[in-house]
XYZ file of C-alpha atoms in Angstrom:
419
model
C 69.295 101.195 142.957
C 72.710 99.481 144.781
C 74.674 98.949 141.007
C 76.610 96.058 142.112
C 72.767 94.068 142.020
C 73.405 94.480 138.061
C 76.114 93.009 136.037
C 78.537 96.956 135.450
C 80.416 97.790 132.437
C 83.005 100.171 131.366
C 81.668 101.074 128.261
C 78.059 99.163 127.088
C 77.078 99.072 123.201
C 74.310 99.449 121.415
C 74.128 98.168 118.620
C 76.388 95.877 116.620
C 76.028 97.442 113.275
C 78.609 99.538 111.007
C 79.016 101.618 113.905
C 78.731 99.559 117.481
C 81.592 97.191 115.741
C 83.745 99.831 114.694
C 83.389 101.338 117.839
C 84.545 98.671 119.506
C 87.586 97.724 117.541
C 88.953 101.527 117.857
C 88.451 101.665 121.539
C 90.050 97.635 122.121
C 92.979 98.829 119.220
C 93.155 101.838 121.945
C 92.452 100.684 125.171
C 92.959 96.400 125.025
C 91.245 95.211 127.516
C 88.643 97.686 128.655
C 85.005 96.087 129.559
C 83.292 96.606 126.782
C 79.370 94.974 126.062
C 77.357 94.920 123.087
C 73.329 94.161 123.307
C 72.050 93.385 119.915
C 68.956 90.341 119.834
C 70.343 89.822 115.614
C 71.666 86.863 114.498
C 73.037 88.666 111.174
C 75.256 91.266 110.176
C 74.795 92.703 106.927
C 76.730 94.616 104.615
C 73.826 97.044 104.020
C 75.912 98.986 101.050
C 75.839 96.376 99.334
C 72.112 95.670 98.323
C 72.880 98.499 95.554
C 74.676 96.059 93.860
C 73.097 92.828 94.792
C 69.205 94.944 93.577
C 71.929 94.633 89.655
C 73.456 90.910 89.746
C 76.220 92.683 89.992
C 76.499 90.805 94.284
C 74.956 88.094 95.303
C 73.256 88.877 98.651
C 74.991 85.711 100.513
C 78.281 88.099 100.050
C 76.355 90.633 101.855
C 75.406 88.596 105.313
C 77.499 86.662 108.208
C 76.839 85.627 111.141
C 76.687 88.755 113.555
C 79.084 86.082 116.204
C 81.746 85.493 114.032
C 82.105 89.301 114.208
C 81.646 90.282 118.047
C 85.693 92.067 118.966
C 87.277 89.209 120.608
C 86.952 90.435 124.562
C 83.521 92.215 123.712
C 80.539 90.475 125.885
C 77.709 90.483 124.185
C 74.633 90.356 125.221
C 72.134 88.872 123.165
C 68.816 91.129 123.376
C 66.665 94.196 122.645
C 66.927 97.480 124.803
C 63.300 98.645 126.245
C 64.027 101.679 127.641
C 66.970 103.979 129.598
C 68.104 105.326 133.150
C 70.024 107.736 132.252
C 70.442 108.722 135.560
C 71.503 105.025 136.972
C 73.459 104.892 133.958
C 72.037 101.456 133.016
C 69.299 100.926 130.137
C 66.766 97.798 130.571
C 66.459 94.828 128.668
C 63.359 93.827 126.961
C 62.971 91.092 129.779
C 63.662 93.428 132.674
C 67.190 92.887 133.575
C 69.718 95.613 133.832
C 72.291 96.684 132.778
C 74.356 99.508 134.305
C 77.074 101.636 132.384
C 80.573 104.313 133.067
C 80.217 105.095 129.547
C 77.319 104.449 126.531
C 76.967 104.336 123.254
C 73.949 104.514 121.578
C 73.246 103.238 117.640
C 71.161 100.910 116.779
C 70.656 102.143 113.451
C 66.797 103.271 112.347
C 63.873 101.854 111.502
C 62.269 101.277 108.403
C 58.823 102.605 108.519
C 57.076 100.464 106.043
C 53.859 100.491 107.604
C 53.222 104.119 107.628
C 52.806 103.326 103.399
C 49.684 102.069 103.290
C 49.349 98.717 101.413
C 52.468 98.237 101.069
C 53.872 95.760 103.666
C 50.596 92.315 102.355
C 52.177 92.693 98.134
C 56.154 94.026 98.851
C 58.471 90.808 97.253
C 55.333 90.585 94.551
C 53.249 92.359 92.813
C 56.224 93.757 91.451
C 56.565 95.588 94.244
C 60.367 95.424 95.363
C 63.093 97.237 97.489
C 67.126 97.280 97.683
C 66.584 98.767 101.648
C 65.978 95.084 102.320
C 68.091 92.276 102.348
C 64.987 89.731 100.886
C 63.988 92.165 97.752
C 66.770 93.031 96.359
C 67.598 89.898 94.599
C 63.329 90.372 93.112
C 64.699 93.809 92.318
C 67.447 92.105 89.899
C 64.509 89.132 89.051
C 61.496 91.958 87.794
C 64.758 94.917 85.842
C 65.535 91.595 83.927
C 61.665 90.148 83.282
C 60.616 93.754 82.926
C 59.924 93.920 78.675
C 57.779 97.189 78.663
C 55.291 99.586 80.654
C 56.163 101.658 83.332
C 58.584 101.579 86.239
C 58.422 103.921 89.318
C 61.174 104.633 91.295
C 60.764 106.685 94.984
C 62.230 108.101 97.288
C 60.421 109.631 100.514
C 61.321 112.911 103.370
C 64.737 112.802 104.135
C 66.078 111.928 106.804
C 66.766 108.533 105.238
C 70.599 106.500 105.598
C 71.623 106.370 101.720
C 69.876 109.810 100.783
C 71.601 108.160 97.271
C 69.802 104.340 97.562
C 66.901 105.830 95.505
C 68.308 107.057 92.608
C 71.190 104.629 92.895
C 67.988 102.072 92.043
C 67.159 103.900 89.078
C 70.566 104.462 87.182
C 71.406 100.777 87.352
C 67.593 99.329 86.260
C 67.905 101.673 83.093
C 70.962 101.011 81.727
C 70.249 97.576 82.227
C 67.217 98.426 79.714
C 68.866 100.469 78.221
C 72.202 98.069 76.969
C 69.323 95.462 76.275
C 67.241 98.075 73.640
C 64.160 98.012 76.267
C 64.393 102.139 77.347
C 61.779 102.978 74.656
C 59.983 100.726 75.782
C 60.372 100.439 79.335
C 59.638 104.046 80.880
C 61.062 104.891 83.694
C 60.230 107.458 86.375
C 61.635 108.895 89.841
C 59.142 110.449 92.135
C 60.976 112.252 95.113
C 59.634 113.460 98.580
C 62.292 116.057 97.752
C 62.731 119.502 95.746
C 66.256 118.287 94.100
C 67.651 115.442 93.065
C 71.088 115.485 95.769
C 71.254 117.465 98.182
C 74.435 118.494 97.350
C 74.086 120.968 94.123
C 78.274 120.438 92.862
C 77.351 116.745 91.804
C 74.087 117.084 90.437
C 74.792 118.243 86.844
C 76.183 114.305 85.903
C 73.596 112.861 87.632
C 71.443 115.475 85.740
C 72.333 113.932 82.602
C 71.666 110.302 83.281
C 68.304 111.733 83.405
C 68.318 112.416 80.301
C 70.169 109.429 79.506
C 68.362 107.395 79.966
C 64.778 109.830 79.650
C 63.803 109.693 82.958
C 60.818 111.193 83.798
C 61.745 113.174 87.134
C 59.043 114.790 89.436
C 59.677 116.519 93.249
C 57.217 117.128 95.400
C 55.394 113.165 94.931
C 56.022 110.961 98.167
C 54.149 107.919 97.955
C 51.415 106.856 100.581
C 49.934 104.021 99.638
C 50.210 101.079 97.318
C 47.924 98.304 95.613
C 49.301 95.497 94.408
C 46.729 93.488 92.512
C 45.684 96.545 90.926
C 49.407 97.986 90.462
C 48.665 101.087 91.292
C 50.719 103.223 93.943
C 49.128 106.600 95.035
C 51.448 109.820 96.096
C 50.870 113.290 97.830
C 52.123 115.828 95.342
C 52.907 119.250 97.230
C 51.936 121.989 95.134
C 53.988 125.163 94.636
C 51.278 127.408 96.325
C 51.635 124.396 99.631
C 48.469 122.806 99.187
C 48.791 118.540 98.600
C 46.752 116.375 96.311
C 46.684 113.382 95.425
C 48.684 111.380 92.211
C 47.741 108.155 92.150
C 50.155 106.434 89.074
C 49.685 102.928 87.569
C 53.304 100.703 87.013
C 54.518 97.602 86.244
C 57.242 97.871 88.746
C 57.835 99.642 91.588
C 60.659 100.582 93.732
C 60.182 101.951 96.754
C 61.913 103.328 99.751
C 60.448 103.324 102.922
C 60.411 106.420 105.391
C 62.877 106.081 108.181
C 62.667 106.973 111.870
C 64.222 106.548 114.990
C 63.558 103.272 116.440
C 60.641 103.060 118.644
C 62.850 102.537 122.287
C 64.670 105.651 121.081
C 61.997 107.882 120.516
C 60.190 107.130 123.809
C 62.897 107.317 126.082
C 65.137 110.579 127.958
C 67.589 110.553 125.134
C 65.988 112.227 121.848
C 65.119 115.521 120.451
C 61.861 116.282 119.531
C 61.879 115.207 116.629
C 63.192 111.575 117.945
C 66.816 111.312 117.463
C 69.190 110.548 119.545
C 70.155 114.373 120.724
C 74.196 114.822 120.381
C 76.630 116.819 119.558
C 77.273 117.287 116.449
C 81.017 117.424 116.769
C 82.099 115.847 119.787
C 79.313 113.439 119.446
C 78.265 113.304 122.904
C 74.547 113.674 123.972
C 73.766 117.256 124.766
C 72.275 116.810 128.104
C 74.011 112.937 129.331
C 78.023 114.158 129.879
C 78.715 110.195 129.201
C 76.211 108.680 126.551
C 78.013 108.942 123.082
C 75.933 109.034 119.794
C 76.704 107.589 116.085
C 75.211 105.735 113.309
C 72.040 106.453 111.416
C 69.914 106.819 114.602
C 71.916 110.214 115.740
C 70.609 114.036 115.190
C 73.354 115.435 113.289
C 72.532 116.696 109.829
C 75.107 114.287 107.346
C 74.764 111.865 105.425
C 73.352 108.665 106.946
C 75.515 106.604 105.427
C 78.185 103.984 106.370
C 81.188 105.750 105.856
C 80.250 108.175 108.197
C 79.881 106.375 110.580
C 82.976 104.675 109.478
C 84.624 107.996 110.375
C 82.650 108.526 113.460
C 83.677 105.525 115.239
C 87.002 106.651 116.440
C 86.024 109.756 117.289
C 84.025 107.957 120.116
C 86.108 105.188 120.367
C 88.211 108.494 121.311
C 86.103 110.364 122.725
C 84.992 107.657 125.816
C 88.400 106.792 126.575
C 88.643 110.962 127.630
C 85.375 110.273 129.690
C 87.695 107.115 131.071
C 90.232 109.252 131.881
C 92.719 107.006 129.551
C 92.783 109.824 126.823
C 93.593 113.426 127.001
C 92.493 115.355 123.286
C 88.552 115.016 122.571
C 88.803 114.269 118.939
C 85.977 116.243 117.011
C 84.189 114.998 113.974
C 83.223 117.026 110.289
C 80.345 114.711 109.250
C 82.215 113.762 105.993
C 79.380 111.552 104.509
C 80.308 110.255 101.260
C 77.732 107.870 98.846
C 78.901 106.617 95.972
C 76.170 106.833 93.144
C 76.680 103.929 90.414
C 74.892 106.073 87.068
C 75.763 102.689 85.351
C 76.941 99.409 85.155
C 81.132 100.625 85.161
C 80.756 104.206 86.322
C 80.281 105.900 89.711
C 79.461 109.304 90.660
C 81.514 109.299 94.287
C 80.160 111.971 95.953
C 82.205 112.178 99.260
C 80.953 115.688 101.308
C 80.940 117.356 104.495
C 78.883 119.333 106.794
C 77.479 122.135 105.261
C 77.202 120.192 101.879
C 81.654 121.140 101.035
C 83.087 118.492 98.846
C 85.912 116.963 100.962
C 87.075 114.644 98.484
C 89.327 112.164 98.562
C 91.715 111.602 96.053
C 93.599 114.604 94.142
C 91.288 115.304 91.436
C 93.869 114.015 88.801
C 93.038 110.611 89.956
C 89.501 110.156 90.648
C 87.027 113.666 90.168
C 83.995 113.076 92.233
C 81.953 114.874 90.439
C 82.099 112.779 87.041
C 80.668 109.715 86.091
C 84.501 107.290 85.985
C 85.307 103.701 86.336
C 87.815 104.091 89.191
C 85.226 105.319 91.337
C 82.989 102.041 89.975
C 86.026 99.628 90.757
C 86.317 101.096 94.585
C 82.529 100.579 94.779
C 83.379 96.908 93.614
C 86.612 95.426 94.769
C 88.115 97.619 97.177
C 84.807 98.716 99.906
C 83.821 95.265 101.112
C 87.127 94.049 102.032
C 87.863 97.522 103.142
C 84.388 97.491 105.752
C 84.858 93.567 106.781
C 88.379 93.177 107.424
C 89.330 96.818 108.492
C 86.428 98.702 109.850
C 84.578 95.787 111.578
C 88.130 95.151 112.839
C 89.502 98.543 114.133
C 91.862 99.641 111.415
C 91.200 103.585 110.374
C 92.413 103.397 107.365
C 91.620 106.979 105.851
C 89.232 107.074 108.945
C 91.942 108.780 111.878
C 89.718 111.091 113.540
C 90.861 114.463 113.865
C 92.112 115.269 117.541
C 90.828 118.473 119.416
C 94.220 121.026 119.492
C 95.817 121.275 122.862
C 94.759 124.496 124.168
C 96.849 124.058 127.670
C 100.506 125.500 126.732
C 100.883 129.102 127.369
């Protein structure tokens, strides 16, 4: 194909979420005037980490949404369309309307797909019959409505198999709801259960003791190996596939008055069916450089990659400068590649006003931002809540999305050219 017959950009970014906009801004901060285009069909950009607090009545939903057009960096072309396919050998992507857009360097960060349809009966009952989820903008307010109105009965909180974005979010909903019921004298009347498809409460063991204290404090029925497979909203029944110790499975049906669902999560269809995907459907990148393992001029970051870090906005905040740097190395604009260490952060809201601030890199190695005497992330603190409620939203809108790399400057590889 003659590249002159199609639009061509120095850098093409798939996805205008946190990762995509932050990468574009970090690129421009290093190379003003770079020819960048972002492809995304959405009208609205969401600050998704805020939805946990919407579901607890702390944030308004409107405060977590802004028009996408207002966030595209100046000088970046926005192509308002969906991608349908990749042609990496031809250095182009195919849009849903069959247009082809060429690139020198491609950055892939469209996020992941919430697979609501994988749970039988769920889509028909979401937002009614006591079935809610903080994983959707329009449903998080319903979570808070249910929490306020529930006087007694069974409240079920679910977590699907990994990977999911913000692995702590399912239990954040649990803790904040239980905190409200406890403070309003309803803890004995409302029986809360946390049904986790996995085998541990949290993947980094250092944070589990503090979390278990709250499981006990709220008298939560904690069940592992329970994966939600079906919901009957009108009958108020949830069906779980339970994995037994010998590896066999059985079906468990639980009644509910409130059900907080976290859907299974997979890569978007156009990623899973592309040459960019690994066997599990995720974009196949080197975990340190975030460059594609097969195609040297393709980079990936955010929730869509197969790296083992936690899928959080904090991870994207650290990844974006690494990718920006490495794209410019590939273009010959910079000399030294940058390295991503797997940093992710999960502010676990254990009660209104206190947070266990989990910060860790690849392998679950603790990576605290602050000295322990100031903020010990392994213990619930009011300072961590203040960071989550007051500091992180402006850090996101005015820092990360604008290319200000506060607390996110990338680590460069050591220069080995010297004798």
